[in-house]
Amino acid sequence: MEAFIRPLSTRFLFEARQQLASRLFLIVTCLFYLSPMYWMVVTALKSDTELAKFPPTLWPQELVWKNFDQATKTFPFLPYLGNTIFYAAITVIGSVLSNFIIAYGFSRIKWPGRDLLFYPVIASIFIFVQFPVNPITMVPMFSFFAGLGLVNSFLPLVLPPFFGNPFFIFLLRQFMLQIPTSLSEAARLDGANEFQIMGRIILPLTRPALVVVALLAGVNAWNDFLGPLIYLQNDKLYTLSLGLTFFRTMHRIEFNLMMAASCLVVLPVIVVFLCFQRFFLEGVTLGSGK
Amino acid sequence: MAGTRKKLIRGDTRNLLYGLLFISPWIIGFSVFLVYPVLSNFHLGMTQYSGFGAPEWIGFQNYVTLFKDPLFWTSLYNTFYYVILAVPLGVVVAIGLAIAMNQKVREVRWYRVILYLPSVAPVFALSMMMIWLLNPRFGLFNYILSWAHIPAINWLGDPHWSKLAIVLVAQFGAGHVGLIFLAALRAIPPNLYDAASLDGASQWRKFRHITLPLLTPTILYDIIIGLGLGLQVFAPAYIMTQGGPLNSTMFTALYIYKNAFEYNQVGVAAAVSGILFIINATLAIVIFWSSKYWVNYHLE
């Protein structure tokens, strides 16, 4: 009996110690990864005098909520919020619509040259990385849209998502390839045309992947800085990302206000992320299923 | 017989037409938003163009001016410095995060959420936070370093540290790739480790000879994506340092931006963009080509 218990208890002890080590490692890493956001929140709630203290206080002595109020008065917060929501919403619609249809063409219909044409999709992921605005293409694209008289409108930002994003095409194609072809064939035999198969059979089955695309596209648009920076020069059209730079260019940077404004800009992304974390965490690996 | 064949051919053409119809938005997008600007970079790069009026053809003049401009070389130097530092570090950090996210503790899911969180936060906002976090006098980082008696570092004001500060910002976004590595880790059959344990292999040997080789496809992916992100790094430098101090964070993307949108040198900016494209594409191809020597596809 004793001989049986002892190895078992040492094993438990060993595992408990192992778990403690794991937890310690995880907590330290998490603290580091949360530090920017923690510091943002703490700073946003500090008074001017507390801000100038050294060593800095790790938690505000007094919570100054009116910093948020003041921050939103330093720049036109609500209009910029509206612009950002508009940009993100149209991007989501465009991305879901176009990438679904394109990925369908790349996976659910067999046609000669299909897999060959998919190479440029992959290649463009690896060379351009960021879509639609990136430093390699921004100069000619700006001239292009300027020639059409579209600078200082949202069109240069919201039009490209309607023409596919290689990342999303890849992700959705991988997902759709896993749906058995027999489903489409059965429907075809029943006399359904391609559009009916796409809308009635494949669309419902692809919904989880489309949610991932919608979330990623929305977050990308919300987080876009370079696009609004070059195309939106009229400050009535600014997005929140450009609004924040007001604080950067002030003569004397008021860090508590700047952090309060940052909180408000980051908060929606965090909320969306926490609500849909399963989609985010699992969405990453959706496309890597070979 | 002839009838079926005819029907088959018709079915093929029908499929081809449908296929092309469905992917047509991508064909347009790819041509207009990627191929056109890449080609146009080389065309505009040979013109004098202020952004107004018509571009004027000047041949290779922009390239000659560029090669004589020390700031152009500085920007390339800075960019390569950044890439060489950020890409390998990014791989190490991401693998470290994946190992952390793979620990066998009950609440591991919450750690995953936390470690992934900063990678969904906007880079511009993260950059704003870093300005304050790295503030030489009141910043949290220097305060924590002071516990270890490390003297205050002027992260964003000292050319020796400024690039490191921007490399640091990128590491906060590593949770995303970390998650991809995590998926790769979990795809490794546990019996490989069991066999190694029976042979008395140490943790390190198991990592070195089982885990690492099986992570190489993901490492390849991370290197190529990291390369593109690194060569095109823009927002953190624009927000945190505006290219300073002493041009130490004047990256190529920022150099392009300033030429095009601040100095009205659109032709020069296009020439640089063309060069950046060639560098990016060449390096990506070289790395892909090299992968046959070091990437292990055994599991696939």
XYZ file of C-alpha atoms in Angstrom:
590
model
C 0.000 0.000 0.000
C 2.675 2.451 1.028
C 4.760 1.549 -1.999
C 1.807 2.439 -4.138
C 1.061 5.774 -2.525
C 4.548 7.188 -2.396
C 5.317 7.314 -6.110
C 1.865 8.677 -6.736
C 2.271 11.516 -4.249
C 5.743 12.434 -5.504
C 4.281 12.529 -8.971
C 1.547 14.865 -7.814
C 4.154 17.020 -6.130
C 6.232 17.063 -9.273
C 3.225 18.014 -11.374
C 2.156 20.677 -8.920
C 5.636 22.177 -9.031
C 5.640 21.994 -12.824
C 2.271 23.776 -12.899
C 3.503 26.433 -10.528
C 6.501 27.084 -12.779
C 4.222 27.232 -15.831
C 1.884 29.661 -14.115
C 4.713 31.906 -12.978
C 6.139 32.010 -16.503
C 2.696 32.733 -17.962
C 1.822 35.437 -15.461
C 5.107 37.302 -15.948
C 4.690 37.155 -19.734
C 1.085 38.295 -19.499
C 2.022 41.191 -17.218
C 4.552 42.344 -19.795
C 2.022 42.054 -22.607
C -0.609 43.919 -20.634
C 1.792 46.655 -19.497
C 1.133 49.116 -22.355
C -2.610 48.901 -21.899
C -2.404 48.934 -18.136
C -0.222 52.018 -18.255
C -2.593 53.636 -20.722
C -5.583 53.181 -18.397
C -3.680 54.261 -15.286
C -2.259 57.330 -16.995
C -5.657 58.269 -18.390
C -6.998 58.484 -14.840
C -4.179 60.534 -13.326
C -4.248 64.239 -12.524
C -1.690 66.578 -14.077
C 0.236 66.858 -10.820
C 0.348 63.135 -10.260
C 1.583 62.674 -13.802
C 4.728 64.671 -13.035
C 5.649 62.546 -10.030
C 8.743 60.420 -9.876
C 8.793 57.560 -9.163
C 5.459 57.191 -11.005
C 2.543 55.889 -8.968
C 1.424 52.463 -10.166
C -2.220 53.278 -9.435
C -3.796 56.762 -9.476
C -4.151 58.302 -6.016
C -7.347 59.887 -7.170
C -9.313 58.765 -10.232
C -9.755 61.741 -12.547
C -12.621 60.619 -14.764
C -13.035 64.051 -16.276
C -9.865 63.414 -18.315
C -12.056 61.388 -20.648
C -14.494 64.232 -20.925
C -11.671 66.669 -21.662
C -9.999 64.332 -24.133
C -13.144 64.104 -26.219
C -13.295 67.908 -26.269
C -9.699 68.280 -27.414
C -10.601 66.801 -30.797
C -13.945 66.145 -32.526
C -14.316 62.698 -31.051
C -17.860 61.851 -32.100
C -17.543 62.843 -35.775
C -14.274 60.916 -36.019
C -15.879 57.946 -34.313
C -18.632 58.106 -36.927
C -16.085 58.249 -39.765
C -14.197 55.288 -38.355
C -17.350 53.222 -37.927
C -18.359 54.098 -41.491
C -14.952 53.056 -42.852
C -14.986 49.799 -40.860
C -18.596 48.930 -41.729
C -18.186 49.370 -45.485
C -14.899 47.463 -45.358
C -16.608 44.574 -43.576
C -19.415 44.445 -46.148
C -16.998 44.621 -49.072
C -14.626 42.047 -47.627
C -17.244 39.462 -46.782
C -19.007 39.826 -50.111
C -16.028 39.865 -52.454
C -13.819 37.327 -50.728
C -16.662 34.857 -50.373
C -17.435 34.976 -54.084
C -13.769 34.907 -55.120
C -12.911 32.036 -52.793
C -15.932 30.168 -54.154
C -14.501 30.497 -57.657
C -11.128 29.292 -56.410
C -12.463 26.242 -54.582
C -15.958 25.080 -55.455
C -15.783 25.061 -59.240
C -13.225 22.996 -61.133
C -11.866 24.855 -64.111
C -8.606 24.654 -66.031
C -5.981 27.085 -64.745
C -7.662 27.594 -61.406
C -4.813 26.379 -59.230
C -2.270 28.141 -61.434
C -4.086 31.462 -60.982
C -4.033 30.912 -57.248
C -0.247 31.353 -57.166
C -0.435 35.141 -57.631
C -2.860 35.255 -54.678
C -0.302 33.537 -52.443
C 2.592 35.562 -53.851
C 0.808 38.833 -53.154
C 0.273 37.840 -49.507
C 3.999 37.371 -49.103
C 5.166 40.480 -50.918
C 2.622 43.130 -50.008
C 1.592 41.792 -46.580
C -0.643 44.791 -45.852
C -3.814 45.507 -47.837
C -5.035 47.623 -49.423
C -2.677 50.485 -48.541
C 1.010 49.717 -48.179
C 4.215 51.679 -48.719
C 5.068 49.890 -51.981
C 1.882 50.769 -53.820
C 0.774 53.953 -52.053
C 2.429 56.498 -54.346
C 0.943 55.325 -57.675
C -2.384 54.502 -56.008
C -2.543 57.999 -54.599
C -1.853 59.486 -58.047
C -4.460 57.153 -59.498
C -7.173 58.212 -57.062
C -6.066 61.843 -57.256
C -6.517 61.645 -61.031
C -10.082 60.475 -60.462
C -10.632 63.331 -58.025
C -11.296 60.899 -55.180
C -8.727 62.097 -52.656
C -10.516 63.476 -49.597
C -13.237 60.929 -49.877
C -13.579 57.469 -48.383
C -13.672 55.784 -51.785
C -9.927 55.045 -52.055
C -10.227 53.280 -48.687
C -13.528 51.444 -49.061
C -13.408 50.549 -52.752
C -10.441 48.103 -52.688
C -12.064 45.765 -50.114
C -14.759 45.039 -52.720
C -12.090 43.529 -54.960
C -10.724 40.850 -52.665
C -7.950 40.541 -50.132
C -5.465 37.693 -50.730
C -5.359 36.772 -47.025
C -9.093 36.365 -46.825
C -9.333 34.595 -50.183
C -6.759 32.107 -48.939
C -8.508 31.624 -45.615
C -11.957 31.130 -47.126
C -10.664 28.891 -49.912
C -9.018 26.577 -47.381
C -12.267 26.458 -45.483
C -14.445 25.797 -48.529
C -12.140 23.066 -49.825
C -13.021 21.059 -46.721
C -16.712 21.023 -47.634
C -17.403 17.766 -49.526
C -17.838 18.287 -53.276
C -20.658 15.739 -53.223
C -22.897 18.393 -51.664
C -22.526 20.639 -54.698
C -22.849 17.748 -57.114
C -26.052 16.512 -55.540
C -27.548 19.980 -55.793
C -26.365 20.255 -59.406
C -28.116 16.989 -60.253
C -31.248 18.400 -58.682
C -31.031 21.202 -61.203
C -29.647 23.963 -58.974
C -27.501 26.518 -60.744
C -24.139 27.779 -59.477
C -25.638 30.802 -57.731
C -28.193 28.713 -55.904
C -25.510 26.264 -54.765
C -23.381 29.141 -53.581
C -26.153 30.914 -51.729
C -28.148 28.019 -50.326
C -25.529 25.359 -49.613
C -22.048 26.797 -49.368
C -22.900 30.138 -47.753
C -24.498 28.671 -44.599
C -21.649 26.200 -44.212
C -19.002 28.908 -44.578
C -20.585 31.220 -42.019
C -18.017 30.671 -39.217
C -15.160 31.538 -41.585
C -17.075 34.570 -42.842
C -17.455 35.791 -39.273
C -13.667 35.584 -38.936
C -13.216 37.563 -42.152
C -15.736 40.175 -41.021
C -14.002 40.577 -37.659
C -10.502 40.773 -39.094
C -11.569 43.177 -41.848
C -13.354 45.407 -39.349
C -10.432 45.475 -36.948
C -8.010 46.147 -39.820
C -10.024 49.138 -40.967
C -10.392 50.428 -37.411
C -6.641 50.081 -36.930
C -5.666 51.553 -40.296
C -3.380 54.523 -40.043
C -1.525 54.855 -43.348
C -4.678 54.780 -45.500
C -6.503 57.635 -43.740
C -3.211 59.528 -43.391
C -2.685 59.821 -47.123
C -6.248 59.922 -48.442
C -8.120 61.919 -45.815
C -6.571 65.356 -45.742
C -9.728 67.255 -44.882
C -9.985 67.153 -41.106
C -13.761 66.688 -41.275
C -13.126 63.228 -42.714
C -10.492 62.161 -40.186
C -10.725 58.789 -38.524
C -9.872 58.242 -34.866
C -6.373 57.111 -35.819
C -5.670 60.554 -37.286
C -7.516 62.270 -34.455
C -5.095 60.813 -31.947
C -2.170 62.480 -33.694
C -3.594 65.831 -32.536
C -2.261 64.971 -29.101
C 1.123 64.132 -30.555
C 1.518 67.492 -32.250
C 0.395 69.608 -29.315
C 2.979 72.039 -28.029
C 3.048 70.388 -24.626
C 1.805 66.838 -24.776
C -0.808 66.172 -22.096
C -0.192 62.511 -21.634
C -3.203 61.820 -19.448
C -5.537 63.244 -22.100
C -3.651 61.463 -24.871
C -3.988 58.162 -23.014
C -7.648 58.824 -22.227
C -8.296 59.340 -25.931
C -6.267 56.216 -26.755
C -8.413 54.254 -24.298
C -11.557 55.322 -26.111
C -10.083 54.341 -29.478
C -8.782 50.974 -28.298
C -11.790 50.059 -26.165
C -14.162 49.084 -29.008
C -11.521 46.761 -30.499
C -10.930 45.147 -27.126
C -14.647 44.697 -26.525
C -15.173 43.138 -29.958
C -12.155 40.933 -29.402
C -13.332 39.722 -25.996
C -16.855 39.046 -27.266
C -15.624 37.089 -30.256
C -12.342 35.771 -28.870
C -13.164 32.240 -29.969
C -13.389 33.373 -33.569
C -10.164 35.319 -33.320
C -8.190 32.550 -31.643
C -9.527 29.803 -33.876
C -9.606 31.964 -36.981
C -5.833 32.196 -36.987
C -5.566 28.519 -37.714
C -8.494 28.344 -40.150
C -6.226 29.071 -43.071
C -3.321 26.930 -41.955
C -5.183 23.654 -42.446
C -2.959 23.186 -45.530
C -20.861 8.925 -77.338
C -20.248 12.051 -79.358
C -23.109 13.624 -77.486
C -21.576 13.007 -74.059
C -18.225 14.351 -75.152
C -19.843 17.470 -76.497
C -21.708 17.851 -73.243
C -18.496 17.350 -71.265
C -16.701 20.031 -73.247
C -19.621 22.326 -72.785
C -19.511 21.566 -69.042
C -15.815 22.481 -68.978
C -16.325 25.772 -70.742
C -19.264 26.498 -68.509
C -17.096 25.850 -65.446
C -14.301 28.000 -66.827
C -16.702 30.852 -67.455
C -18.269 30.545 -64.005
C -14.856 30.254 -62.382
C -13.595 33.371 -64.099
C -16.826 35.181 -63.341
C -16.547 34.422 -59.629
C -12.909 35.383 -59.339
C -13.283 38.444 -61.571
C -13.344 40.899 -58.634
C -9.930 39.555 -57.646
C -8.628 39.835 -61.213
C -9.663 43.487 -61.241
C -8.323 44.130 -57.734
C -5.054 42.361 -58.425
C -4.512 44.272 -61.667
C -5.596 47.704 -60.481
C -4.386 47.723 -56.878
C -1.224 45.616 -57.120
C 0.126 45.088 -60.651
C -0.638 48.582 -61.885
C 1.030 50.420 -58.978
C 4.115 48.185 -59.112
C 4.595 48.897 -62.823
C 3.647 52.517 -62.363
C 6.390 52.895 -59.740
C 8.966 52.257 -62.442
C 7.237 54.576 -64.871
C 6.651 57.422 -62.388
C 10.151 56.800 -61.059
C 11.508 58.077 -64.346
C 9.608 61.330 -64.244
C 9.775 64.592 -62.459
C 6.390 64.911 -60.868
C 5.242 67.129 -58.052
C 1.782 65.622 -57.806
C 0.268 68.473 -59.804
C 0.209 68.850 -63.562
C 1.769 66.272 -65.830
C 4.778 64.083 -65.014
C 7.819 65.050 -67.057
C 10.063 62.271 -68.400
C 13.620 62.509 -67.072
C 14.930 58.955 -67.517
C 17.181 57.665 -64.760
C 17.731 61.080 -63.206
C 15.803 60.228 -60.014
C 17.856 57.112 -59.464
C 21.096 59.082 -59.915
C 19.885 61.682 -57.408
C 18.859 58.946 -55.009
C 22.158 57.124 -55.115
C 23.867 60.397 -54.257
C 21.471 61.178 -51.424
C 22.938 60.020 -48.102
C 19.464 60.020 -46.550
C 18.338 57.364 -49.028
C 21.197 55.122 -47.946
C 20.509 55.916 -44.313
C 16.901 54.862 -44.806
C 17.963 51.567 -46.384
C 20.516 50.997 -43.616
C 17.897 51.683 -40.939
C 15.373 49.430 -42.620
C 17.802 46.532 -42.898
C 18.974 47.118 -39.338
C 15.353 46.903 -38.247
C 14.584 43.793 -40.323
C 17.706 41.941 -39.204
C 16.844 42.657 -35.597
C 13.058 42.395 -35.644
C 12.541 39.307 -37.799
C 14.699 36.773 -35.888
C 13.619 38.287 -32.579
C 10.012 38.048 -33.730
C 10.411 34.337 -34.475
C 12.000 33.682 -31.072
C 9.357 35.686 -29.225
C 6.519 34.025 -31.128
C 7.852 30.530 -30.396
C 8.292 31.536 -26.759
C 4.687 32.731 -26.647
C 3.486 29.545 -28.320
C 5.272 27.476 -25.686
C 3.724 29.654 -22.997
C 0.279 29.257 -24.541
C 0.795 25.493 -24.688
C 1.384 25.014 -20.935
C -0.812 22.458 -19.296
C -2.678 24.611 -16.813
C -6.418 24.768 -16.525
C -6.862 28.469 -17.241
C -4.469 28.492 -20.220
C -7.195 29.816 -22.490
C -7.210 33.101 -20.590
C -3.477 33.482 -20.939
C -3.925 32.954 -24.671
C -6.528 35.700 -24.795
C -4.240 38.096 -22.911
C -1.162 37.342 -25.014
C -3.140 37.716 -28.229
C -4.867 40.907 -27.104
C -2.138 43.464 -27.960
C -1.978 42.163 -31.522
C -5.550 43.289 -32.195
C -4.892 46.718 -30.674
C -4.080 49.337 -33.305
C -0.366 49.863 -33.883
C -0.854 53.631 -33.867
C -2.398 53.486 -30.391
C 0.286 51.093 -29.173
C 2.847 53.576 -30.488
C 1.151 56.365 -28.527
C 1.306 54.232 -25.400
C 4.962 53.496 -26.014
C 5.832 57.197 -26.234
C 4.668 57.509 -22.661
C 5.831 54.106 -21.475
C 9.335 54.852 -22.754
C 9.392 58.437 -21.513
C 12.908 58.918 -20.100
C 11.771 60.659 -16.902
C 8.285 59.437 -16.088
C 7.989 56.225 -18.076
C 7.149 52.888 -16.528
C 9.958 51.031 -18.341
C 12.784 53.151 -17.008
C 11.202 53.012 -13.568
C 11.192 49.213 -13.637
C 14.759 49.181 -14.965
C 15.748 51.476 -12.093
C 14.855 48.666 -9.673
C 17.783 46.805 -11.220
C 19.891 49.993 -10.931
C 19.932 50.480 -14.681
C 20.314 54.205 -15.421
C 17.518 55.958 -17.304
C 17.555 55.353 -21.053
C 16.348 58.020 -23.437
C 14.678 55.434 -25.682
C 13.182 57.688 -28.317
C 15.672 60.531 -28.043
C 18.903 58.588 -28.370
C 19.812 57.270 -31.829
C 21.357 54.187 -30.228
C 18.075 53.122 -28.694
C 15.406 54.506 -31.019
C 15.373 51.573 -33.452
C 15.255 49.142 -30.540
C 12.212 50.951 -29.190
C 10.434 50.375 -32.501
C 11.521 46.728 -32.576
C 9.990 46.467 -29.110
C 6.625 47.812 -30.322
C 6.503 45.088 -32.970
C 7.001 42.409 -30.308
C 3.714 43.335 -28.685
C 1.987 42.118 -31.822
C 3.694 38.710 -31.686
C 0.664 37.016 -30.140
C -0.858 36.545 -33.561
C 2.036 34.563 -34.997
C 2.425 32.951 -31.586
C -0.994 31.443 -32.075
C -0.004 30.053 -35.478
C 3.061 28.498 -33.842
C 0.797 27.115 -31.133
C -1.280 25.315 -33.766
C 1.925 23.880 -35.221
C 3.086 22.776 -31.762
C -0.168 21.001 -31.102
C 0.030 19.206 -34.448
C 3.207 17.403 -33.338
C 2.288 13.809 -32.439
C 2.914 13.294 -28.692
C 4.326 9.811 -29.292
C 7.435 11.426 -30.779
C 8.163 12.947 -27.375
C 7.310 9.727 -25.571
C 9.805 7.813 -27.677
C 12.471 10.439 -27.001
C 11.730 10.318 -23.261
C 12.230 6.554 -23.248
C 15.626 7.159 -24.825
C 16.385 9.553 -21.982
C 16.459 12.724 -24.064
C 16.562 16.027 -22.126
C 13.956 18.763 -22.574
C 16.376 20.787 -24.651
C 17.261 17.864 -26.908
C 13.561 17.182 -27.449
C 13.007 20.812 -28.382
C 16.063 20.937 -30.617
C 15.495 17.649 -32.433
C 11.734 17.235 -32.492
C 9.943 20.534 -31.907
C 12.179 22.907 -33.837
C 12.423 20.853 -37.060
C 8.650 20.437 -37.107
C 8.138 24.167 -36.607
C 10.271 25.110 -39.620
C 7.332 25.504 -42.045
C 5.791 28.032 -39.640
C 9.177 29.697 -39.138
C 9.430 30.111 -42.915
C 5.980 31.706 -42.982
C 6.839 34.014 -40.102
C 10.149 35.073 -41.664
C 8.535 35.979 -44.981
C 5.639 37.883 -43.417
C 8.024 39.512 -40.925
C 10.300 40.511 -43.778
C 7.468 42.299 -45.574
C 6.227 43.977 -42.396
C 9.779 44.975 -41.480
C 10.731 46.378 -44.874
C 7.479 48.352 -44.889
C 7.494 49.493 -41.253
C 5.849 52.909 -41.091
C 3.293 53.819 -38.433
C 5.410 53.371 -35.261
C 8.225 55.468 -36.703
C 5.851 58.103 -38.038
C 4.074 58.435 -34.700
C 6.857 57.897 -32.188
C 9.867 59.572 -33.754
C 8.990 61.108 -37.142
C 12.220 59.539 -38.399
C 14.388 61.101 -35.704
C 16.534 61.466 -33.682
C 19.253 62.223 -36.241
C 17.341 60.206 -38.861
C 17.974 57.034 -36.859
C 14.414 55.851 -37.499
C 14.112 57.226 -41.019
C 12.945 53.947 -42.550
C 12.462 53.524 -46.288
C 8.660 53.638 -46.028
C 8.876 56.915 -44.125
C 11.345 58.240 -46.690
C 8.857 57.384 -49.446
C 6.038 59.050 -47.537
C 7.990 62.241 -46.881
C 9.137 62.539 -50.486
C 5.665 61.974 -51.882
C 3.511 63.862 -49.418
C 5.749 66.414 -47.751
C 8.400 67.384 -50.325
C 6.207 66.904 -53.437
C 8.861 64.649 -54.974
C 6.423 62.067 -56.271
C 8.836 60.812 -58.948
C 11.578 60.205 -56.395
C 9.118 58.523 -54.014
C 7.954 56.204 -56.812
C 11.547 55.322 -57.665
C 12.195 54.365 -54.031
C 8.953 52.349 -53.909
C 10.111 50.443 -56.991
C 13.450 49.704 -55.340
C 11.698 48.616 -52.146
C 9.485 46.278 -54.160
C 12.505 44.692 -55.864
C 14.284 44.234 -52.523
C 11.180 42.761 -50.905
C 10.367 40.396 -53.768
C 13.979 39.270 -54.237
C 14.513 38.522 -50.573
C 11.178 36.700 -50.336
C 12.118 34.542 -53.331
C 15.623 33.851 -51.983
C 14.205 32.808 -48.615
C 11.652 30.564 -50.298
C 14.375 29.033 -52.406
C 16.561 28.483 -49.344
C 13.711 26.728 -47.573
C 14.430 23.420 -49.284
C 17.650 23.275 -47.259
C 16.189 23.912 -43.854
C 12.422 23.490 -43.855
C 11.140 20.105 -42.786
C 7.862 19.029 -44.352
C 7.814 15.558 -42.807
C 4.535 15.969 -41.016
C 2.663 17.246 -44.037
